[in-house]
Tab-separated table of C-alpha atoms and ligand atoms in Angstrom:
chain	number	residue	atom	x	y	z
A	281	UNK	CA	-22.862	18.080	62.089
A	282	UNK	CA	-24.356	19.267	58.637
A	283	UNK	CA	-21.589	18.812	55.762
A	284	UNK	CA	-22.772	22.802	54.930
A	285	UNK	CA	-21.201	23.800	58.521
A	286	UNK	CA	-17.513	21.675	57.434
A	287	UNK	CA	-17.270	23.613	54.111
A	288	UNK	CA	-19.634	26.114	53.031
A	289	UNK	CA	-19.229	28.639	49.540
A	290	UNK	CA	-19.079	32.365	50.014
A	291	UNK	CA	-17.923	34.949	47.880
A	292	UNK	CA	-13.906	34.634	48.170
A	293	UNK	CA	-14.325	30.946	47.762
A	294	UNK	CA	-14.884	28.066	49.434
A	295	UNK	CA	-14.707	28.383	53.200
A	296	UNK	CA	-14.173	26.400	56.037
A	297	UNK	CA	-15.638	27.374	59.871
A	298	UNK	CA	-13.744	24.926	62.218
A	299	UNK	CA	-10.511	25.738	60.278
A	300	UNK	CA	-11.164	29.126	59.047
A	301	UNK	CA	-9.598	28.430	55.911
A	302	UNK	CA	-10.479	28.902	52.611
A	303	UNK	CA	-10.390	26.442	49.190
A	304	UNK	CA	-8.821	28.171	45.956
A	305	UNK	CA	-10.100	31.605	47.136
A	306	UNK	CA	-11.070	33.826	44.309
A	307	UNK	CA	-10.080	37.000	46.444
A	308	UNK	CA	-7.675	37.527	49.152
A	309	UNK	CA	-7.808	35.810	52.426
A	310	UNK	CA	-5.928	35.378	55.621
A	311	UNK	CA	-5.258	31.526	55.054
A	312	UNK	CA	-6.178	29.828	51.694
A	313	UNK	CA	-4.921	25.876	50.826
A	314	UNK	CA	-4.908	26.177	46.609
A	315	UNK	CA	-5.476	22.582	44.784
A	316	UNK	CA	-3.014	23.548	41.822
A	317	UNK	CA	-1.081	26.411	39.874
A	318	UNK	CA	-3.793	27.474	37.330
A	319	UNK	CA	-4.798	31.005	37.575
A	320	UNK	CA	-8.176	30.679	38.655
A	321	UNK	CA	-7.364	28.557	41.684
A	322	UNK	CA	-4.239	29.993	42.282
A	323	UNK	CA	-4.172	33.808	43.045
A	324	UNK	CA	-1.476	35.995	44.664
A	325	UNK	CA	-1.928	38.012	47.516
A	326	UNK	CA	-2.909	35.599	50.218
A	327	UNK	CA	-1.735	36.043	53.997
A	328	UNK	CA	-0.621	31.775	54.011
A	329	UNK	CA	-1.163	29.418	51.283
A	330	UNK	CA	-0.641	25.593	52.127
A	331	UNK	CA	-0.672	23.919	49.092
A	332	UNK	CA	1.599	20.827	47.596
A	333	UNK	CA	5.737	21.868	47.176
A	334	UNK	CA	4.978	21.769	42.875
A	335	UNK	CA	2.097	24.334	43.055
A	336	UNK	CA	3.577	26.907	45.313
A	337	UNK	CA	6.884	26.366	43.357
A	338	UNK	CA	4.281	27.048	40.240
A	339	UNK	CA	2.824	30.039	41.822
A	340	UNK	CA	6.170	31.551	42.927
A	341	UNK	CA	7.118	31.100	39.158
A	342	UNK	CA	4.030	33.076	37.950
A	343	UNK	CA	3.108	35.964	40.315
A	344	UNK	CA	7.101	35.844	41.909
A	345	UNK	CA	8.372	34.324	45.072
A	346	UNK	CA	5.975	37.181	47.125
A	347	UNK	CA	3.148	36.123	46.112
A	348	UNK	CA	1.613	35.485	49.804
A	349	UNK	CA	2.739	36.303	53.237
A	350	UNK	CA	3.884	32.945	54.394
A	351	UNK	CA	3.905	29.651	52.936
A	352	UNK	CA	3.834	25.772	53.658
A	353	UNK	CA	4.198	22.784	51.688
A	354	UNK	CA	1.680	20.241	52.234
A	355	UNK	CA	3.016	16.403	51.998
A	356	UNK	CA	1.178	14.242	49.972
A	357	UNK	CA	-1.076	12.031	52.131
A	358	UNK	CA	0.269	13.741	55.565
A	359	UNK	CA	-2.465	14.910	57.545
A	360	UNK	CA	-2.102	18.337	59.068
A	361	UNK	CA	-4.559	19.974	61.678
A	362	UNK	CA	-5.907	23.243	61.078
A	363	UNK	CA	-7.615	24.737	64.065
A	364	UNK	CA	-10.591	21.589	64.725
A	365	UNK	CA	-10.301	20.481	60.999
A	366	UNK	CA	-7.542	17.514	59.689
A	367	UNK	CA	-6.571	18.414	56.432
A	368	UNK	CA	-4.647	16.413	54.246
A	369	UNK	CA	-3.670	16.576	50.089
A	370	UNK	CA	-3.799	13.768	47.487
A	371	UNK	CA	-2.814	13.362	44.238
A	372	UNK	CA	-5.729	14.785	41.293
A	373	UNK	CA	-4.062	13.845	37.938
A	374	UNK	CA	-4.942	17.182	36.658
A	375	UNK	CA	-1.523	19.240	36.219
A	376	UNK	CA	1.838	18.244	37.933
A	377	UNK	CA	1.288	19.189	41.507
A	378	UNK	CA	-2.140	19.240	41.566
A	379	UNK	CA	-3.952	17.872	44.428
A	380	UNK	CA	-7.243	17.120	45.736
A	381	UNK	CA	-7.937	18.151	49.763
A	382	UNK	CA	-9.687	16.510	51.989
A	383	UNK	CA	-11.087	18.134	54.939
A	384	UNK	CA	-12.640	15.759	58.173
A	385	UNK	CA	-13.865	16.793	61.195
A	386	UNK	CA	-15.495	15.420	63.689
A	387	UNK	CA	-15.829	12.016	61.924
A	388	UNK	CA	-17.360	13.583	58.605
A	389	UNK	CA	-14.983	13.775	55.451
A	390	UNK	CA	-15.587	16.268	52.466
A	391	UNK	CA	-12.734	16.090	49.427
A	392	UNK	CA	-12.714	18.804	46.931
A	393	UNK	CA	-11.381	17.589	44.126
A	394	UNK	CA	-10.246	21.197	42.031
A	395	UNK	CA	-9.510	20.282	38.396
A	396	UNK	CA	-9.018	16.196	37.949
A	397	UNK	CA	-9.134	13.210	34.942
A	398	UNK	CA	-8.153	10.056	34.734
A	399	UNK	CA	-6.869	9.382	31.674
A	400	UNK	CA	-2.983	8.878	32.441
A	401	UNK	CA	-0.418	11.619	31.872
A	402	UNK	CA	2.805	11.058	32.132
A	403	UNK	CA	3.552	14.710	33.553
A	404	UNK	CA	1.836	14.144	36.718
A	405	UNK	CA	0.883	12.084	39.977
A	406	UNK	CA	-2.777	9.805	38.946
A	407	UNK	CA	-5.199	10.702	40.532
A	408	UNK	CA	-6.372	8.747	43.710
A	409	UNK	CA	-9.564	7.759	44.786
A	410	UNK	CA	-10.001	9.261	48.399
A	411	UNK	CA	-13.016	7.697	50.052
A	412	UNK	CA	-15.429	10.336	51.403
A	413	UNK	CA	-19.180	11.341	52.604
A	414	UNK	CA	-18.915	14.424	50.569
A	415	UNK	CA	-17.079	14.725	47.229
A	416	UNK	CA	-17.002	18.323	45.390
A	417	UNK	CA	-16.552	17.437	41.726
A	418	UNK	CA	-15.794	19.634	38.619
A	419	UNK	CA	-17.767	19.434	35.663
A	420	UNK	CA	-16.225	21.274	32.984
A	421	UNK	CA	-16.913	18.776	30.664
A	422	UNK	CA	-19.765	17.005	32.478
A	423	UNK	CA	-22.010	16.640	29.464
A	424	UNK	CA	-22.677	12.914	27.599
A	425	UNK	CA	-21.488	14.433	24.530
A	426	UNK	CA	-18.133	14.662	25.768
A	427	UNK	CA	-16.200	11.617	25.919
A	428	UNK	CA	-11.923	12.256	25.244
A	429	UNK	CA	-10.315	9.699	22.822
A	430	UNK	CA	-7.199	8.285	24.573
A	431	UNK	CA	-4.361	11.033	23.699
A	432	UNK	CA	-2.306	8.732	22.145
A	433	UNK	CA	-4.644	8.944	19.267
A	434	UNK	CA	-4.688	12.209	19.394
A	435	UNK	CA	-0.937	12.906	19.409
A	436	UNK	CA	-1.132	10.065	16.172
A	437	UNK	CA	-3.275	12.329	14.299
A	438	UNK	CA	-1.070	15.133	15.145
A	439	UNK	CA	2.343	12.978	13.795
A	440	UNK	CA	0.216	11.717	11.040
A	441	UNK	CA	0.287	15.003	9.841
A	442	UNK	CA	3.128	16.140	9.928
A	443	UNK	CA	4.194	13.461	8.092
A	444	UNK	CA	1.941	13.985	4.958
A	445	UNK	CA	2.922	17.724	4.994
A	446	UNK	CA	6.212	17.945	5.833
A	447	UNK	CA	6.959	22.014	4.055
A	448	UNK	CA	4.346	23.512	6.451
A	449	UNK	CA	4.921	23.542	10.182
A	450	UNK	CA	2.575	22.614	12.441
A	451	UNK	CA	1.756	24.930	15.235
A	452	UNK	CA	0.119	23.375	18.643
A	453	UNK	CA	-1.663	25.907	20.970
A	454	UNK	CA	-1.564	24.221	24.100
A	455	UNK	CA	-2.405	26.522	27.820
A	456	UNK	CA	1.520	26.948	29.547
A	457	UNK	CA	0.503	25.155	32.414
A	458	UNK	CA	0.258	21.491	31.821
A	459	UNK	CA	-1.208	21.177	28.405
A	460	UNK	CA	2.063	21.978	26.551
A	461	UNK	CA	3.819	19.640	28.880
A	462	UNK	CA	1.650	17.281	28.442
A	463	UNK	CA	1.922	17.291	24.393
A	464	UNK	CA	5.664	17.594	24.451
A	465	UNK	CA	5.767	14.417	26.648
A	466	UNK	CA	3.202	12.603	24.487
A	467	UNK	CA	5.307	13.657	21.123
A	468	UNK	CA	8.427	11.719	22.828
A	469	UNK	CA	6.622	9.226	24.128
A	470	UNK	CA	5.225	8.282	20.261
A	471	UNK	CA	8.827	8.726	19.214
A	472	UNK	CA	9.351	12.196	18.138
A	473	UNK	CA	12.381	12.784	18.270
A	474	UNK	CA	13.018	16.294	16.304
A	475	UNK	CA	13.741	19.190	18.602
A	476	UNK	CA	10.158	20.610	19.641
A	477	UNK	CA	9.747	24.820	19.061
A	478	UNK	CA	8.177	26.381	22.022
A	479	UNK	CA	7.172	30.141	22.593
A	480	UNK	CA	8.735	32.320	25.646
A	481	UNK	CA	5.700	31.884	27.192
A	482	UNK	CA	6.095	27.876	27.896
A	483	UNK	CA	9.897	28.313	28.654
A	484	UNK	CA	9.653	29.247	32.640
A	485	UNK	CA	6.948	26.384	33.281
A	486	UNK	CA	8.841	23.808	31.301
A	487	UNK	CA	12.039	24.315	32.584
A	488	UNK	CA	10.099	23.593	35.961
A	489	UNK	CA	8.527	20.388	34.663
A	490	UNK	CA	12.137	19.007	33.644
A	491	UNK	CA	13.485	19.963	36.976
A	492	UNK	CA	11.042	17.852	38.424
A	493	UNK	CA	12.236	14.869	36.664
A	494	UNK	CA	9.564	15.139	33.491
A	495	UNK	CA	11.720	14.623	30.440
A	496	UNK	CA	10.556	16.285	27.390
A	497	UNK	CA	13.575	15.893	24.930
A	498	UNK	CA	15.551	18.694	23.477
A	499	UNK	CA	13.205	22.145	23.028
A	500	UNK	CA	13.969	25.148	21.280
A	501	UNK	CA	13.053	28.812	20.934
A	502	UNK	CA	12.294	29.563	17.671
A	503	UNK	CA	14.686	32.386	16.549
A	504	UNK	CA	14.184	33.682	12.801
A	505	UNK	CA	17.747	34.543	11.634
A	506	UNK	CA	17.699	31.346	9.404
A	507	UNK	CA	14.348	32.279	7.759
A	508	UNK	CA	11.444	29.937	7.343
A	509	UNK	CA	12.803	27.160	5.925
A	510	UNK	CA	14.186	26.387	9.247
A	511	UNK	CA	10.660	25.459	10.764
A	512	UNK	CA	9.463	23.415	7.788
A	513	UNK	CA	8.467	20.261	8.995
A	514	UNK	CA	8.316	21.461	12.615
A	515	UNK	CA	6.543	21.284	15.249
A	516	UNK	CA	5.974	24.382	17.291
A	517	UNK	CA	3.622	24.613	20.892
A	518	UNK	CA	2.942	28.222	21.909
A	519	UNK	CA	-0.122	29.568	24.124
A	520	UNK	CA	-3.226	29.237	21.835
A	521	UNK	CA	-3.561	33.022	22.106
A	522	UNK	CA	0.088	32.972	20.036
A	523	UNK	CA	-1.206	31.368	16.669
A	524	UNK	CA	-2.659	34.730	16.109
A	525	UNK	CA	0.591	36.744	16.919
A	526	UNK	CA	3.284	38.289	14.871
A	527	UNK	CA	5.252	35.342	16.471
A	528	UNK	CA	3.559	32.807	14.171
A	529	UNK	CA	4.586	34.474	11.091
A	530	UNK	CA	7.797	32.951	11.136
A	531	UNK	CA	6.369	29.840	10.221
A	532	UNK	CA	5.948	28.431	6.813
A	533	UNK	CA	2.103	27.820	5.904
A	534	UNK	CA	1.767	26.492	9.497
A	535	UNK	CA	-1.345	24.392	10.212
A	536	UNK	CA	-3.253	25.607	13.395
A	537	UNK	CA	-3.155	22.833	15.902
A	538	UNK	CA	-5.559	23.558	19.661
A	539	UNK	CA	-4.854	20.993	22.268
A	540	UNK	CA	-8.130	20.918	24.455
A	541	UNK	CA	-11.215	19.241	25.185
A	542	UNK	CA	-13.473	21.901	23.756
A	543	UNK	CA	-12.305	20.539	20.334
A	544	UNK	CA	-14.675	17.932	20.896
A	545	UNK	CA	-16.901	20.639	19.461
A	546	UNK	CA	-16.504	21.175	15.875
A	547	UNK	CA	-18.315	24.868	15.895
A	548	UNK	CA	-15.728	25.555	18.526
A	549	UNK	CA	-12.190	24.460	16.397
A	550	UNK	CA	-14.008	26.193	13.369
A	551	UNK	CA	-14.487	29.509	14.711
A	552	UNK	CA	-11.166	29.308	16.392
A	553	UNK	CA	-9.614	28.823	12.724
A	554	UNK	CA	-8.126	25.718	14.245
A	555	UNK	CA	-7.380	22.983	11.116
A	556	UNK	CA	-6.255	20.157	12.992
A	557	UNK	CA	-8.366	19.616	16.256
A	558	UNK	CA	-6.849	17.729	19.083
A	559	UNK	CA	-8.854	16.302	21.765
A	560	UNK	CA	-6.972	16.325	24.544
A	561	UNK	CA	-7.836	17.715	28.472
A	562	UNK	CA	-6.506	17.303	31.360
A	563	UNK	CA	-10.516	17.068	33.057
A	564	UNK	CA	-12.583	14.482	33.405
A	565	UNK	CA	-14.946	13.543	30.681
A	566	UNK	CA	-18.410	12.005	31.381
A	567	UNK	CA	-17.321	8.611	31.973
A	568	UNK	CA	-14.704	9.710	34.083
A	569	UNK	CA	-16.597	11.969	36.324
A	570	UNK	CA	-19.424	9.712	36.524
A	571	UNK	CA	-16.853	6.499	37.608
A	572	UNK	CA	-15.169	8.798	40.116
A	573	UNK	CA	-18.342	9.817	41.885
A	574	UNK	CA	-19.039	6.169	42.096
A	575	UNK	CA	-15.555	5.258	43.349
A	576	UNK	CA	-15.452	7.579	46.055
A	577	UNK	CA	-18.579	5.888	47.741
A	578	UNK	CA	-19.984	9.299	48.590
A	579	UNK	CA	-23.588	9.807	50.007
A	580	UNK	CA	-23.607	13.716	48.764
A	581	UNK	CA	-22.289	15.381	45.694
A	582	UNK	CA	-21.628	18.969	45.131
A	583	UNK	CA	-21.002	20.137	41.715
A	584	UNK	CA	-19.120	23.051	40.484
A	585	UNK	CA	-17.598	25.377	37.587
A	586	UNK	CA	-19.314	23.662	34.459
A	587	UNK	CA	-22.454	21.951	33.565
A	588	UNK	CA	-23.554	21.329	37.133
A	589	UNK	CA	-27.040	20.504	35.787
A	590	UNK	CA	-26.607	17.599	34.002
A	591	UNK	CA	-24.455	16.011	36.785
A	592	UNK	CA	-26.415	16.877	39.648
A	593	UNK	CA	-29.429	15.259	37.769
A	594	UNK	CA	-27.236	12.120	36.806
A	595	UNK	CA	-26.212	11.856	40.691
A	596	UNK	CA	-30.198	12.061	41.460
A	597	UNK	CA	-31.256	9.179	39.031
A	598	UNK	CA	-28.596	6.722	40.947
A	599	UNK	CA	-29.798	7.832	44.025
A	600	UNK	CA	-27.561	10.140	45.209
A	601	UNK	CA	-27.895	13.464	46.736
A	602	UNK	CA	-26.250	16.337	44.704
A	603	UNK	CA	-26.509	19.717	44.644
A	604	UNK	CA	-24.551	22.656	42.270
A	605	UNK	CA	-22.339	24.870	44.531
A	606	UNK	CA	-22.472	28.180	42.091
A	607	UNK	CA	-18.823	29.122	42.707
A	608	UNK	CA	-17.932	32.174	40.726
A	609	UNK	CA	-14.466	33.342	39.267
A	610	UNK	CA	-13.728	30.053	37.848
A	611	UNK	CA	-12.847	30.359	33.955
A	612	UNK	CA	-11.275	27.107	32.746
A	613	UNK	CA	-7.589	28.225	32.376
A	614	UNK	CA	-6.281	24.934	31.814
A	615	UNK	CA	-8.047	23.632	28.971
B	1022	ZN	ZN1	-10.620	24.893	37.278
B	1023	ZN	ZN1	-7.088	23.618	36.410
């Protein structure tokens, strides 16, 4: 059988025929398996969602526990038959619950990854190299250019910082699903041991995170009664959208922080009024995506939401088959 008959795109998403199932659908559908809680992947209104016990917790969280007519939680590594497909989930490193899913049948194997990196994070499973014919990478940052510095160095620059300006607060826009985690857990892990300030908007998803055993230390809304002085020397994570708020007058003199992989780009940081970039994502960079496409052993690459070009042309020049799968409703939530 052709790899196009086992999963092929159409309009709600990625669909498969022998399972009629879809992958992350972008519009509703009678049975969808989601990869992980971010907003583009993970949309309400679904008749069944099968998807790991952290992102439907994640979803119920977000959109509220109706968000689809039925649900079931997917074991890690279990394999589970859906109509003539075998369907099983495994860890992607990308967000806590995220998950790649591999779909065989009939002796061929295709994994779509969703959203994945390597680099380690203590806030979630690593991801696992699942051998395959046909591997369905992101490329979000799939571009030479971008290459992440390890985060610890990142997270240094950050405490550096605050340490030379310790009047001004420093505030850290970071997305609410994973990112923020991700920094809070990094700040501890360097030895920051201050309460953290986070915005409302953080509170429901890192409440969840501690429940599932990620410690991140003692956090704090910031409330104003005590005036400014109260946040000098702090630091404060909010949505990035928040650093333009009323919220973020409370602070004194704070220095714009942006927790993402875009910061890579200089124009970007700049026109985002961003003073203190911070390179940190939770995708793969180049090196990354190119070592996992070698890892997996796959014959056939498709490419999607990103910079398919360049990868699909990389994937050619080794001598392997790769093609750009022109997914739409994709829009980078988590970085
Ligand atoms: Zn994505
Ligand atoms: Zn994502």
């Amino acid at each position: 059988m052709r790899a196009s008959d086992l999963l092929c795109p159409r309009p709600e998403g990625l669909y498969c025929p022998p399972g009629d199932f879809y992958i992350d659908p972008v519009r509703p559908v009678p049975r969808a398996l989601v990869t992980h809680g971010h907003s583009d992947h993970a949309r309400s209104g679904h008749g069944s969602v099968l998807a790991t016990r952290q992102t439907l917790d994640i979803m119920g969280l977000r959109y509220g526990e109706d968000f689809a007519g039925a649900t079931q939680a997917a074991r890690l590594g279990e394999a589970i038959d859906i109509g003539g497909a075998r369907v099983s989930f495994h860890p992607a490193g990308h967000v806590l619950g995220s998950a790649q899913i591999r779909v065989e049948h009939r002796g061929l194997v295709i994994v779509a990854s969703g959203d994945y990196k390597r680099q380690p994070d203590a806030t979630c499973k690593p991801f696992e190299v699942v051998p395959c014919h046909v591997f369905i990478t992101e490329a979000t940052f799939a571009l030479p250019v971008f290459r992440h510095p390890p985060d610890t160095e990142e997270i240094g620059r950050l405490l550096k910082s605050v340490g030379q300006f310790p009047e001004r607060s420093h505030l850290v826009g970071a997305y609410a699903l994973g990112k923020a985690q991700r920094v809070i857990r990094l700040l501890r892990d360097a030895g920051y041991e201050r309460p953290i300030y986070i915005h409302g908007a953080l509170a429901k998803l890192s409440d969840y995170y501690r429940s599932q055993g990620v410690d991140l230390g003692m956090l704090h809304a910031p409330t104003v009664e005590g005036g400014k002085g109260d946040f000098a020397g702090a630091v404060v994570v909010g949505p990035p959208s928040a650093a333009q708020d009323r919220w973020a007058r409370r602070f004194p003199d704070p220095i714009s922080c942006f927790a993402s992989g875009w910061m890579r780009i200089r124009q970007r940081a700049r026109q985002g009024g961003v003073e203190l970039p911070l390179i940190i994502s939770d995708h793969g960079d180049w090196d990354e995506l190119t070592a996992t496409i070698t890892e997996t052993g796959a014959q056939e690459i498709w490419v999607t939401h990103g910079r398919e070009e360049a990868l699909v042309r990389w994937c050619e020049l080794q001598g392997i088959a790769a093609r750009p799968l022109h997914l739409v409703g994709y829009e980078d939530e988590g970085d």
